[in-house]
PDB file of C-alpha atoms in Angstrom:
ATOM      1  CA  MET A  36      12.249   8.518   2.551  1.00 50.00           C
ATOM      2  CA  LYS A  37      10.446   5.459   1.317  1.00 41.00           C
ATOM      3  CA  GLY A  38      10.901   1.808   0.520  1.00 43.00           C
ATOM      4  CA  ARG A  39      11.510   0.792  -3.062  1.00 40.00           C
ATOM      5  CA  LYS A  40       8.637   0.206  -5.478  1.00 35.00           C
ATOM      6  CA  ASN A  41       9.742  -2.673  -7.666  1.00 34.00           C
ATOM      7  CA  GLY A  42       7.648  -4.765 -10.028  1.00 27.00           C
ATOM      8  CA  PHE A  43       9.391  -7.994  -9.141  1.00 24.00           C
ATOM      9  CA  LEU A  44       8.254 -11.417 -10.293  1.00 27.00           C
ATOM     10  CA  LEU A  45       5.798 -13.088  -7.969  1.00 28.00           C
ATOM     11  CA  LEU A  46       4.907 -16.776  -8.269  1.00 30.00           C
ATOM     12  CA  LEU A  47       1.370 -17.580  -7.178  1.00 34.00           C
ATOM     13  CA  VAL A  48      -0.545 -20.813  -6.808  1.00 37.00           C
ATOM     14  CA  GLY A  49      -2.478 -20.624 -10.048  1.00 35.00           C
ATOM     15  CA  ALA A  50      -4.364 -17.601 -11.316  1.00 34.00           C
ATOM     16  CA  ALA A  51      -7.090 -17.967  -8.720  1.00 41.00           C
ATOM     17  CA  VAL A  52      -5.171 -16.287  -5.926  1.00 49.00           C
ATOM     18  CA  ALA A  53      -4.030 -13.560  -8.263  1.00 37.00           C
ATOM     19  CA  CYS A  54      -7.322 -12.566  -9.845  1.00 32.00           C
ATOM     20  CA  GLY A  55     -10.101 -14.328  -7.949  1.00 35.00           C
ATOM     21  CA  GLN A  56     -10.971 -16.743 -10.752  1.00 40.00           C
ATOM     22  CA  GLN A  57     -11.096 -20.488 -10.342  1.00 44.00           C
ATOM     23  CA  THR A  58      -8.218 -22.327 -12.024  1.00 51.00           C
ATOM     24  CA  LEU A  59      -8.305 -26.116 -12.250  1.00 51.00           C
ATOM     25  CA  TYR A  60      -5.684 -28.242 -13.939  1.00 52.00           C
ATOM     26  CA  ALA A  61      -4.998 -31.938 -14.639  1.00 56.00           C
ATOM     27  CA  ARG A  62      -6.883 -34.460 -12.540  1.00 70.00           C
ATOM     28  CA  PRO A  63      -7.027 -38.282 -12.432  1.00 71.00           C
ATOM     29  CA  PRO A  64      -8.813 -39.867 -15.425  1.00 70.00           C
ATOM     30  CA  GLY A  65     -12.526 -40.333 -14.915  1.00 75.00           C
ATOM     31  CA  ILE A  66     -12.812 -37.592 -12.277  1.00 81.00           C
ATOM     32  CA  ASP A  67     -14.359 -34.484 -13.787  1.00 84.00           C
ATOM     33  CA  PRO A  68     -15.083 -31.206 -11.990  1.00 85.00           C
ATOM     34  CA  PRO A  69     -18.696 -30.106 -11.529  1.00 87.00           C
ATOM     35  CA  THR A  70     -20.123 -27.736 -14.087  1.00 83.00           C
ATOM     36  CA  ASP A  71     -22.011 -25.622 -11.557  1.00 82.00           C
ATOM     37  CA  ARG A  72     -21.473 -24.086  -8.119  1.00 82.00           C
ATOM     38  CA  ASP A  73     -22.985 -26.965  -6.146  1.00 90.00           C
ATOM     39  CA  THR A  74     -20.920 -27.112  -2.946  1.00 91.00           C
ATOM     40  CA  ILE A  75     -21.667 -30.779  -2.244  1.00 93.00           C
ATOM     41  CA  ALA A  76     -20.673 -31.720  -5.792  1.00 92.00           C
ATOM     42  CA  TRP A  77     -17.357 -29.896  -5.418  1.00 94.00           C
ATOM     43  CA  ASN A  78     -16.679 -31.521  -2.051  1.00 93.00           C
ATOM     44  CA  ASN A  79     -17.367 -34.937  -3.577  1.00 93.00           C
ATOM     45  CA  TYR A  80     -15.120 -34.112  -6.528  1.00 94.00           C
ATOM     46  CA  PHE A  81     -12.143 -33.295  -4.305  1.00 95.00           C
ATOM     47  CA  ALA A  82     -12.858 -36.276  -2.057  1.00 95.00           C
ATOM     48  CA  ALA A  83     -12.777 -38.593  -5.080  1.00 94.00           C
ATOM     49  CA  TRP A  84      -9.550 -37.030  -6.303  1.00 95.00           C
ATOM     50  CA  GLU A  85      -7.972 -37.409  -2.867  1.00 96.00           C
ATOM     51  CA  ALA A  86      -9.014 -41.061  -2.696  1.00 95.00           C
ATOM     52  CA  ALA A  87      -7.459 -41.692  -6.121  1.00 94.00           C
ATOM     53  CA  ASP A  88      -4.205 -39.761  -5.636  1.00 94.00           C
ATOM     54  CA  PRO A  89      -3.807 -38.145  -2.196  1.00 96.00           C
ATOM     55  CA  GLU A  90      -0.221 -36.991  -2.844  1.00 95.00           C
ATOM     56  CA  ASP A  91      -1.013 -35.136  -6.059  1.00 94.00           C
ATOM     57  CA  ALA A  92       0.242 -31.579  -5.598  1.00 95.00           C
ATOM     58  CA  GLN A  93      -2.346 -30.215  -7.993  1.00 94.00           C
ATOM     59  CA  LEU A  94      -5.148 -31.642  -5.848  1.00 95.00           C
ATOM     60  CA  TRP A  95      -4.172 -29.436  -2.922  1.00 97.00           C
ATOM     61  CA  ILE A  96      -3.504 -26.426  -5.136  1.00 96.00           C
ATOM     62  CA  ASP A  97      -6.929 -26.694  -6.764  1.00 95.00           C
ATOM     63  CA  ARG A  98      -8.686 -27.287  -3.446  1.00 96.00           C
ATOM     64  CA  PHE A  99      -6.891 -24.265  -2.011  1.00 97.00           C
ATOM     65  CA  ASN A 100      -7.927 -22.087  -4.968  1.00 95.00           C
ATOM     66  CA  HIS A 101     -11.516 -23.334  -4.849  1.00 95.00           C
ATOM     67  CA  LEU A 102     -11.932 -22.673  -1.130  1.00 96.00           C
ATOM     68  CA  PHE A 103     -10.109 -19.354  -1.245  1.00 96.00           C
ATOM     69  CA  ASN A 104     -12.391 -18.067  -3.991  1.00 94.00           C
ATOM     70  CA  ARG A 105     -15.465 -19.278  -2.147  1.00 94.00           C
ATOM     71  CA  SER A 106     -14.287 -17.287   0.862  1.00 96.00           C
ATOM     72  CA  ARG A 107     -14.277 -14.013  -1.091  1.00 91.00           C
ATOM     73  CA  HIS A 108     -17.299 -11.729  -1.176  1.00 85.00           C
ATOM     74  CA  SER A 109     -17.810  -8.043  -1.802  1.00 80.00           C
ATOM     75  CA  VAL A 110     -19.556  -5.451   0.346  1.00 72.00           C
ATOM     76  CA  MET A 111     -20.421  -1.837  -0.341  1.00 74.00           C
ATOM     77  CA  VAL A 112     -18.695   0.831   1.743  1.00 73.00           C
ATOM     78  CA  LEU A 113     -20.608   4.057   2.392  1.00 77.00           C
ATOM     79  CA  ARG A 114     -18.409   6.989   3.432  1.00 78.00           C
ATOM     80  CA  THR A 115     -19.108  10.497   4.609  1.00 80.00           C
ATOM     81  CA  ALA A 116     -17.567  13.471   2.830  1.00 79.00           C
ATOM     82  CA  GLY A 117     -13.859  13.777   3.501  1.00 75.00           C
ATOM     83  CA  ASP A 118     -13.470  10.155   4.604  1.00 77.00           C
ATOM     84  CA  THR A 119     -10.997   8.888   2.002  1.00 71.00           C
ATOM     85  CA  GLU A 120      -8.642   6.597   3.959  1.00 72.00           C
ATOM     86  CA  PRO A 121      -8.818   3.198   2.172  1.00 68.00           C
ATOM     87  CA  ARG A 122      -9.241   0.013   4.147  1.00 68.00           C
ATOM     88  CA  PRO A 123      -7.626  -3.353   3.353  1.00 63.00           C
ATOM     89  CA  GLY A 124      -9.252  -4.948   0.335  1.00 65.00           C
ATOM     90  CA  GLU A 125     -11.083  -1.783  -0.706  1.00 72.00           C
ATOM     91  CA  SER A 126     -11.173  -0.660  -4.333  1.00 71.00           C
ATOM     92  CA  PRO A 127      -9.583   2.749  -5.014  1.00 74.00           C
ATOM     93  CA  GLU A 128     -12.532   3.573  -7.284  1.00 77.00           C
ATOM     94  CA  ARG A 129     -15.330   5.533  -5.604  1.00 73.00           C
ATOM     95  CA  LEU A 130     -18.778   6.706  -6.636  1.00 80.00           C
ATOM     96  CA  ILE A 131     -19.097  10.286  -5.394  1.00 79.00           C
ATOM     97  CA  LEU A 132     -22.454  11.192  -3.829  1.00 80.00           C
ATOM     98  CA  GLN A 133     -23.638  14.800  -4.026  1.00 80.00           C
ATOM     99  CA  ASP A 134     -26.184  16.808  -2.098  1.00 76.00           C
ATOM    100  CA  SER A 135     -28.780  19.133  -3.619  1.00 78.00           C
ATOM    101  CA  THR A 136     -26.182  21.897  -4.019  1.00 83.00           C
ATOM    102  CA  GLY A 137     -23.746  19.684  -5.901  1.00 80.00           C
ATOM    103  CA  ALA A 138     -21.314  19.444  -3.006  1.00 84.00           C
ATOM    104  CA  GLU A 139     -19.788  16.092  -2.121  1.00 84.00           C
ATOM    105  CA  ALA A 140     -21.881  14.376   0.542  1.00 77.00           C
ATOM    106  CA  GLY A 141     -20.120  11.036   0.637  1.00 81.00           C
ATOM    107  CA  SER A 142     -19.051   8.131  -1.532  1.00 77.00           C
ATOM    108  CA  LEU A 143     -19.649   4.462  -2.291  1.00 76.00           C
ATOM    109  CA  SER A 144     -16.918   1.919  -2.918  1.00 79.00           C
ATOM    110  CA  GLU A 145     -16.471  -1.847  -2.905  1.00 77.00           C
ATOM    111  CA  ARG A 146     -14.455  -3.865  -0.408  1.00 79.00           C
ATOM    112  CA  ILE A 147     -13.536  -7.544  -0.644  1.00 83.00           C
ATOM    113  CA  GLU A 148     -14.014  -9.496   2.579  1.00 89.00           C
ATOM    114  CA  TYR A 149     -13.252 -13.113   3.391  1.00 93.00           C
ATOM    115  CA  ASP A 150     -15.210 -15.811   5.197  1.00 95.00           C
ATOM    116  CA  GLU A 151     -12.908 -16.890   8.023  1.00 96.00           C
ATOM    117  CA  SER A 152     -14.037 -20.526   8.037  1.00 97.00           C
ATOM    118  CA  LEU A 153     -13.536 -21.027   4.304  1.00 97.00           C
ATOM    119  CA  LEU A 154     -10.218 -19.163   4.376  1.00 97.00           C
ATOM    120  CA  ALA A 155      -9.020 -21.439   7.172  1.00 98.00           C
ATOM    121  CA  ARG A 156     -10.018 -24.499   5.130  1.00 98.00           C
ATOM    122  CA  ALA A 157      -8.156 -23.116   2.108  1.00 98.00           C
ATOM    123  CA  VAL A 158      -5.013 -22.647   4.187  1.00 98.00           C
ATOM    124  CA  GLU A 159      -5.412 -26.133   5.613  1.00 98.00           C
ATOM    125  CA  ALA A 160      -5.496 -27.493   2.049  1.00 98.00           C
ATOM    126  CA  ILE A 161      -2.337 -25.698   0.921  1.00 98.00           C
ATOM    127  CA  ASP A 162      -0.611 -26.707   4.148  1.00 98.00           C
ATOM    128  CA  ARG A 163      -1.366 -30.342   3.266  1.00 98.00           C
ATOM    129  CA  GLY A 164       0.215 -29.757  -0.115  1.00 97.00           C
ATOM    130  CA  ILE A 165       3.270 -28.068   1.376  1.00 98.00           C
ATOM    131  CA  ALA A 166       3.736 -30.904   3.852  1.00 98.00           C
ATOM    132  CA  LEU A 167       3.780 -33.366   0.935  1.00 97.00           C
ATOM    133  CA  HIS A 168       5.875 -31.124  -1.348  1.00 97.00           C
ATOM    134  CA  PRO A 169       7.907 -28.838   0.941  1.00 97.00           C
ATOM    135  CA  ASP A 170      10.109 -27.478  -1.854  1.00 98.00           C
ATOM    136  CA  ARG A 171       7.288 -26.150  -4.047  1.00 97.00           C
ATOM    137  CA  LEU A 172       7.998 -22.419  -4.006  1.00 96.00           C
ATOM    138  CA  ASP A 173       4.727 -21.595  -5.754  1.00 95.00           C
ATOM    139  CA  MET A 174       2.704 -23.221  -2.971  1.00 97.00           C
ATOM    140  CA  ARG A 175       4.515 -21.295  -0.264  1.00 97.00           C
ATOM    141  CA  LEU A 176       4.155 -17.980  -2.072  1.00 97.00           C
ATOM    142  CA  GLY A 177       0.500 -18.734  -2.811  1.00 96.00           C
ATOM    143  CA  ARG A 178      -0.113 -19.198   0.902  1.00 97.00           C
ATOM    144  CA  ALA A 179       1.444 -15.805   1.604  1.00 98.00           C
ATOM    145  CA  ALA A 180      -0.490 -14.195  -1.251  1.00 97.00           C
ATOM    146  CA  ALA A 181      -3.801 -15.384   0.167  1.00 97.00           C
ATOM    147  CA  PHE A 182      -3.072 -13.709   3.498  1.00 97.00           C
ATOM    148  CA  ARG A 183      -1.913 -10.554   1.725  1.00 96.00           C
ATOM    149  CA  LEU A 184      -5.184 -10.301  -0.214  1.00 93.00           C
ATOM    150  CA  ALA A 185      -7.124 -10.911   2.993  1.00 93.00           C
ATOM    151  CA  GLY A 186      -5.183  -8.128   4.748  1.00 92.00           C
ATOM    152  CA  LYS A 187      -3.788 -10.536   7.364  1.00 95.00           C
ATOM    153  CA  TYR A 188      -0.272  -9.187   7.344  1.00 96.00           C
ATOM    154  CA  ASP A 189       0.935 -11.058  10.419  1.00 97.00           C
ATOM    155  CA  ARG A 190      -0.040 -14.392   8.818  1.00 98.00           C
ATOM    156  CA  MET A 191       1.490 -13.278   5.526  1.00 98.00           C
ATOM    157  CA  VAL A 192       4.819 -12.608   7.210  1.00 98.00           C
ATOM    158  CA  GLU A 193       4.549 -15.883   9.101  1.00 98.00           C
ATOM    159  CA  SER A 194       4.281 -17.643   5.713  1.00 98.00           C
ATOM    160  CA  LEU A 195       7.308 -15.787   4.331  1.00 98.00           C
ATOM    161  CA  CYS A 196       9.394 -16.550   7.418  1.00 98.00           C
ATOM    162  CA  LEU A 197       8.549 -20.237   7.038  1.00 98.00           C
ATOM    163  CA  LEU A 198       9.576 -19.942   3.393  1.00 98.00           C
ATOM    164  CA  THR A 199      12.996 -18.517   4.295  1.00 98.00           C
ATOM    165  CA  ASP A 200      13.393 -21.215   6.940  1.00 98.00           C
ATOM    166  CA  ARG A 201      12.906 -23.792   4.200  1.00 98.00           C
ATOM    167  CA  ALA A 202      15.273 -21.916   1.894  1.00 98.00           C
ATOM    168  CA  GLU A 203      17.988 -22.287   4.512  1.00 98.00           C
ATOM    169  CA  GLN A 204      17.303 -26.016   4.675  1.00 98.00           C
ATOM    170  CA  ASN A 205      17.142 -26.718   0.928  1.00 97.00           C
ATOM    171  CA  LYS A 206      19.952 -24.275   0.000  1.00 97.00           C
ATOM    172  CA  GLY A 207      17.729 -22.521  -2.512  1.00 97.00           C
ATOM    173  CA  GLN A 208      16.846 -25.660  -4.483  1.00 97.00           C
ATOM    174  CA  TRP A 209      13.150 -25.496  -5.341  1.00 97.00           C
ATOM    175  CA  ILE A 210      10.782 -27.551  -7.474  1.00 95.00           C
ATOM    176  CA  GLY A 211       9.033 -25.649 -10.253  1.00 89.00           C
ATOM    177  CA  ALA A 212       5.288 -25.445 -10.818  1.00 86.00           C
ATOM    178  CA  ASP A 213       5.451 -28.447 -13.175  1.00 85.00           C
ATOM    179  CA  GLY A 214       6.399 -30.601 -10.197  1.00 87.00           C
ATOM    180  CA  THR A 215       9.668 -31.863 -11.681  1.00 89.00           C
ATOM    181  CA  THR A 216      11.896 -29.020 -12.868  1.00 90.00           C
ATOM    182  CA  ALA A 217      14.608 -27.972 -10.415  1.00 93.00           C
ATOM    183  CA  GLN A 218      14.821 -24.244  -9.792  1.00 93.00           C
ATOM    184  CA  THR A 219      17.781 -22.589  -8.045  1.00 96.00           C
ATOM    185  CA  VAL A 220      17.077 -19.310  -6.251  1.00 97.00           C
ATOM    186  CA  THR A 221      19.929 -17.576  -4.446  1.00 98.00           C
ATOM    187  CA  PRO A 222      19.255 -15.760  -1.155  1.00 98.00           C
ATOM    188  CA  LYS A 223      19.626 -12.350  -2.809  1.00 98.00           C
ATOM    189  CA  GLU A 224      17.244 -13.374  -5.592  1.00 98.00           C
ATOM    190  CA  LEU A 225      14.680 -14.737  -3.159  1.00 98.00           C
ATOM    191  CA  ILE A 226      14.555 -11.446  -1.283  1.00 98.00           C
ATOM    192  CA  ALA A 227      14.705  -9.091  -4.259  1.00 97.00           C
ATOM    193  CA  ASP A 228      12.715 -11.024  -6.844  1.00 97.00           C
ATOM    194  CA  TYR A 229      10.140 -12.892  -4.754  1.00 97.00           C
ATOM    195  CA  LEU A 230       9.670 -11.244  -1.336  1.00 98.00           C
ATOM    196  CA  GLN A 231       9.972  -7.539  -2.092  1.00 97.00           C
ATOM    197  CA  ASP A 232       6.427  -7.174  -3.411  1.00 97.00           C
ATOM    198  CA  TYR A 233       5.219  -8.340   0.008  1.00 98.00           C
ATOM    199  CA  ALA A 234       7.485  -5.820   1.747  1.00 98.00           C
ATOM    200  CA  ASN A 235       6.101  -3.092  -0.522  1.00 97.00           C
ATOM    201  CA  THR A 236       2.569  -4.081   0.499  1.00 96.00           C
ATOM    202  CA  LEU A 237       3.548  -3.445   4.107  1.00 97.00           C
ATOM    203  CA  PHE A 238       5.239  -0.135   3.250  1.00 96.00           C
ATOM    204  CA  ASP A 239       1.992   0.981   1.595  1.00 93.00           C
ATOM    205  CA  ALA A 240      -0.058  -0.132   4.618  1.00 92.00           C
ATOM    206  CA  LEU A 241       2.012   1.781   7.212  1.00 94.00           C
ATOM    207  CA  SER A 242       0.163   4.300   9.342  1.00 89.00           C
ATOM    208  CA  SER A 243       0.986   6.710  12.130  1.00 86.00           C
ATOM    209  CA  GLU A 244      -1.202   4.848  14.604  1.00 86.00           C
ATOM    210  CA  PRO A 245       0.456   3.574  17.797  1.00 85.00           C
ATOM    211  CA  ASN A 246       1.290  -0.125  17.651  1.00 89.00           C
ATOM    212  CA  ASP A 247       0.675  -0.149  13.884  1.00 93.00           C
ATOM    213  CA  PRO A 248       0.297  -3.854  12.926  1.00 94.00           C
ATOM    214  CA  ALA A 249       1.732  -3.222   9.458  1.00 95.00           C
ATOM    215  CA  SER A 250       4.884  -1.762  11.015  1.00 96.00           C
ATOM    216  CA  ALA A 251       5.267  -4.732  13.334  1.00 97.00           C
ATOM    217  CA  ALA A 252       4.847  -7.129  10.406  1.00 98.00           C
ATOM    218  CA  LEU A 253       7.309  -5.161   8.281  1.00 98.00           C
ATOM    219  CA  GLY A 254       9.925  -5.220  11.037  1.00 97.00           C
ATOM    220  CA  ARG A 255       9.562  -8.953  11.486  1.00 98.00           C
ATOM    221  CA  LEU A 256       9.890  -9.611   7.742  1.00 98.00           C
ATOM    222  CA  ALA A 257      12.792  -7.206   7.180  1.00 98.00           C
ATOM    223  CA  GLU A 258      14.786  -8.513  10.129  1.00 98.00           C
ATOM    224  CA  ARG A 259      14.199 -12.118   9.013  1.00 98.00           C
ATOM    225  CA  GLU A 260      15.404 -11.228   5.514  1.00 98.00           C
ATOM    226  CA  ALA A 261      18.539  -9.578   6.901  1.00 98.00           C
ATOM    227  CA  ALA A 262      19.270 -12.583   9.109  1.00 98.00           C
ATOM    228  CA  TYR A 263      18.779 -14.944   6.168  1.00 98.00           C
ATOM    229  CA  CYS A 264      20.964 -12.915   3.784  1.00 98.00           C
ATOM    230  CA  PRO A 265      23.100 -10.284   5.592  1.00 98.00           C
ATOM    231  CA  GLU A 266      24.710  -9.247   2.291  1.00 97.00           C
ATOM    232  CA  SER A 267      21.388  -8.385   0.608  1.00 98.00           C
ATOM    233  CA  PRO A 268      21.156  -4.594   0.110  1.00 97.00           C
ATOM    234  CA  VAL A 269      17.389  -4.946  -0.401  1.00 97.00           C
ATOM    235  CA  ALA A 270      16.943  -6.602   3.000  1.00 98.00           C
ATOM    236  CA  LEU A 271      19.246  -4.121   4.740  1.00 98.00           C
ATOM    237  CA  ASN A 272      17.459  -1.202   3.077  1.00 97.00           C
ATOM    238  CA  ASN A 273      14.102  -2.597   4.219  1.00 97.00           C
ATOM    239  CA  VAL A 274      15.294  -2.751   7.836  1.00 98.00           C
ATOM    240  CA  ALA A 275      16.621   0.806   7.556  1.00 97.00           C
ATOM    241  CA  VAL A 276      13.386   2.223   6.142  1.00 97.00           C
ATOM    242  CA  TRP A 277      11.373   0.344   8.769  1.00 97.00           C
ATOM    243  CA  HIS A 278      13.409   1.945  11.580  1.00 97.00           C
ATOM    244  CA  TYR A 279      13.062   5.357   9.944  1.00 96.00           C
ATOM    245  CA  THR A 280       9.283   5.113   9.593  1.00 95.00           C
ATOM    246  CA  ALA A 281       9.085   3.959  13.220  1.00 95.00           C
ATOM    247  CA  GLY A 282      10.888   7.120  14.381  1.00 94.00           C
ATOM    248  CA  ARG A 283      14.360   5.642  15.005  1.00 96.00           C
ATOM    249  CA  PRO A 284      16.632   7.697  12.688  1.00 96.00           C
ATOM    250  CA  GLU A 285      19.933   6.735  14.352  1.00 97.00           C
ATOM    251  CA  GLU A 286      19.150   3.034  13.968  1.00 97.00           C
ATOM    252  CA  ALA A 287      17.976   3.646  10.403  1.00 97.00           C
ATOM    253  CA  LEU A 288      21.275   5.359   9.629  1.00 97.00           C
ATOM    254  CA  ARG A 289      23.249   2.366  10.888  1.00 97.00           C
ATOM    255  CA  TRP A 290      21.343   0.013   8.619  1.00 98.00           C
ATOM    256  CA  PHE A 291      21.509   2.330   5.621  1.00 98.00           C
ATOM    257  CA  ILE A 292      25.287   2.422   5.951  1.00 98.00           C
ATOM    258  CA  ARG A 293      25.334  -1.400   6.036  1.00 98.00           C
ATOM    259  CA  ALA A 294      23.175  -1.419   2.908  1.00 98.00           C
ATOM    260  CA  SER A 295      25.557   0.983   1.174  1.00 97.00           C
ATOM    261  CA  GLU A 296      28.508  -1.253   2.048  1.00 97.00           C
ATOM    262  CA  ALA A 297      26.645  -4.146   0.406  1.00 97.00           C
ATOM    263  CA  ALA A 298      25.776  -2.064  -2.678  1.00 96.00           C
ATOM    264  CA  PRO A 299      28.118   0.943  -2.940  1.00 96.00           C
ATOM    265  CA  GLU A 300      26.730   1.766  -6.403  1.00 95.00           C
ATOM    266  CA  ASP A 301      23.187   2.275  -5.104  1.00 96.00           C
ATOM    267  CA  ALA A 302      22.556   5.996  -5.380  1.00 95.00           C
ATOM    268  CA  LEU A 303      19.205   5.965  -3.561  1.00 95.00           C
ATOM    269  CA  ILE A 304      20.769   4.524  -0.417  1.00 96.00           C
ATOM    270  CA  ILE A 305      23.504   7.172  -0.510  1.00 97.00           C
ATOM    271  CA  LEU A 306      20.890   9.871  -0.978  1.00 95.00           C
ATOM    272  CA  ASN A 307      18.964   8.614   2.062  1.00 95.00           C
ATOM    273  CA  ILE A 308      22.097   8.497   4.208  1.00 97.00           C
ATOM    274  CA  GLY A 309      22.804  12.125   3.388  1.00 97.00           C
ATOM    275  CA  HIS A 310      19.233  13.094   4.254  1.00 96.00           C
ATOM    276  CA  LEU A 311      19.480  11.304   7.588  1.00 96.00           C
ATOM    277  CA  TYR A 312      22.753  12.947   8.517  1.00 96.00           C
ATOM    278  CA  ALA A 313      21.309  16.341   7.592  1.00 95.00           C
ATOM    279  CA  SER A 314      18.171  15.716   9.663  1.00 94.00           C
ATOM    280  CA  LEU A 315      20.366  14.756  12.621  1.00 95.00           C
ATOM    281  CA  GLY A 316      22.292  18.017  12.330  1.00 94.00           C
ATOM    282  CA  ASN A 317      25.516  16.530  10.930  1.00 96.00           C
ATOM    283  CA  ALA A 318      25.975  18.699   7.843  1.00 95.00           C
ATOM    284  CA  GLU A 319      29.561  17.618   7.237  1.00 96.00           C
ATOM    285  CA  GLN A 320      28.691  13.932   6.967  1.00 97.00           C
ATOM    286  CA  ALA A 321      25.741  14.823   4.719  1.00 96.00           C
ATOM    287  CA  ARG A 322      28.176  16.632   2.418  1.00 96.00           C
ATOM    288  CA  ILE A 323      30.535  13.654   2.360  1.00 97.00           C
ATOM    289  CA  TRP A 324      27.789  11.288   1.265  1.00 97.00           C
ATOM    290  CA  TRP A 325      26.098  13.593  -1.241  1.00 96.00           C
ATOM    291  CA  ARG A 326      29.431  14.456  -2.847  1.00 96.00           C
ATOM    292  CA  LYS A 327      29.775  10.779  -3.767  1.00 96.00           C
ATOM    293  CA  LEU A 328      26.780  11.199  -6.056  1.00 95.00           C
ATOM    294  CA  LEU A 329      28.598  13.875  -8.067  1.00 95.00           C
ATOM    295  CA  GLU A 330      30.699  11.049  -9.549  1.00 92.00           C
ATOM    296  CA  PHE A 331      27.731   8.842 -10.479  1.00 93.00           C
ATOM    297  CA  PRO A 332      26.908   8.273 -14.168  1.00 92.00           C
ATOM    298  CA  ASP A 333      23.219   9.067 -13.651  1.00 91.00           C
ATOM    299  CA  LYS A 334      22.859  12.792 -14.299  1.00 93.00           C
ATOM    300  CA  THR A 335      19.601  12.915 -12.339  1.00 94.00           C
ATOM    301  CA  TYR A 336      21.394  11.958  -9.146  1.00 93.00           C
ATOM    302  CA  ARG A 337      24.311  14.287  -9.955  1.00 94.00           C
ATOM    303  CA  ARG A 338      21.912  17.190 -10.385  1.00 95.00           C
ATOM    304  CA  GLN A 339      19.971  16.301  -7.224  1.00 94.00           C
ATOM    305  CA  ALA A 340      23.185  16.020  -5.211  1.00 94.00           C
ATOM    306  CA  GLY A 341      24.356  19.395  -6.489  1.00 95.00           C
ATOM    307  CA  GLU A 342      21.091  21.042  -5.451  1.00 95.00           C
ATOM    308  CA  LEU A 343      21.218  19.439  -1.996  1.00 94.00           C
ATOM    309  CA  LEU A 344      24.825  20.486  -1.452  1.00 95.00           C
ATOM    310  CA  GLU A 345      24.049  24.045  -2.536  1.00 93.00           C
ATOM    311  CA  ARG A 346      21.070  24.170  -0.205  1.00 92.00           C
ATOM    312  CA  LEU A 347      23.204  22.808   2.615  1.00 90.00           C
ATOM    313  CA  ASP A 348      25.928  25.413   2.016  1.00 85.00           C
ATOM    314  CA  ASN A 349      23.373  28.234   1.998  1.00 82.00           C
ATOM    315  CA  ALA A 350      21.559  27.043   5.125  1.00 73.00           C
ATOM    316  CA  PRO A 351      21.979  29.270   8.217  1.00 70.00           C
ATOM    317  CA  ALA A 352      24.364  27.930  10.836  1.00 62.00           C
ATOM    318  CA  ARG A 353      22.745  26.173  13.777  1.00 59.00           C
TER     319      ARG A 353
END
C-alpha cells in the first residue's frame, strides 16, 4: 500500500532551484550582472539593484537563486559492498569498484550538499520577497523546493503549511510569475496539483527507523492538507497512507473510508480499503469493498478484484 505517484505541475522560483543553474531576469536599466563568479561583484550588483528598486520581486528571486546555487557543492561518497541505501541528495548512479577477483568491493557516487550559511541567506532573501509580495505562489513553492533539494523536510513542510495558511487568507487568489496576472487555485487543486509532489518526496524518504523524521514531516503535511480541504480525496488518502506506514491500520482504515466518500469513483482507494479489512481479519467487509470494483469500467481493476475475491474465498477459515 503506497501513496500515489503523480507527475503534477510544480511552480518553482526560476530554473535555478529546479536544475542548479543561475537564472537572472529583468533588472533596472544601467545595472548589469557580473560576467564572472566574483562574489564581491555579485554582492555589489544586488546591493545596487536593491538601492534602485527594493520592492522589485525579481530582485529577491534572483538573489535567492544566486545564493542557493552558491550553497550547492558536490562530494564523492565511497561505499562498501552491499551498502546501497541512498542518502538525501545522492545520485542514483554509482561507479562499481571491483577487487582482483572481479567481485564488487564497493562503489563511488556523488552527493549534493549545501553550505548552511549561504542557504540561510538564500532563504532570508526569498522571505524578503514573500513579505513584499505575499500572494506570489511561485516564491512560496520555490522556498519549499529549496528545502526539499537540501533534504530538510521539516523546513519544507513548514513552508507548505505557511503556504496553505496564506491560501486560507487570500481565498486561493494568487499572483502569477509575471507579477500582474491573477491566478485562481482552488483548495483541491492546490493539494493535488501543487503540493502532492512534495508529499511523494516524503513517501519516498520513509524508513523503518524509530522516530523517522520523514514520517513526522509527512504526518504534519497530510494533516494540514486535510484540515485545509476536508473534501480533498488526495489529502485524505495521504493521511490514510501515513497512518498505515506508521503501523496504525485501524486509523488508516478510517481515513481511507473518508477518502472514498470524497471520491467514490477512485478504485485505488477501494482496493486499499479491502486490503486493510482483509489484513485485520474482516473478510466479509473486504468482500463488500472489492465487489464494488467488479462494476468499474476499468477492466484491470475488475480482474484484480476478481482474483482477490477468489483468493479470499479459497483462504482457510481462521
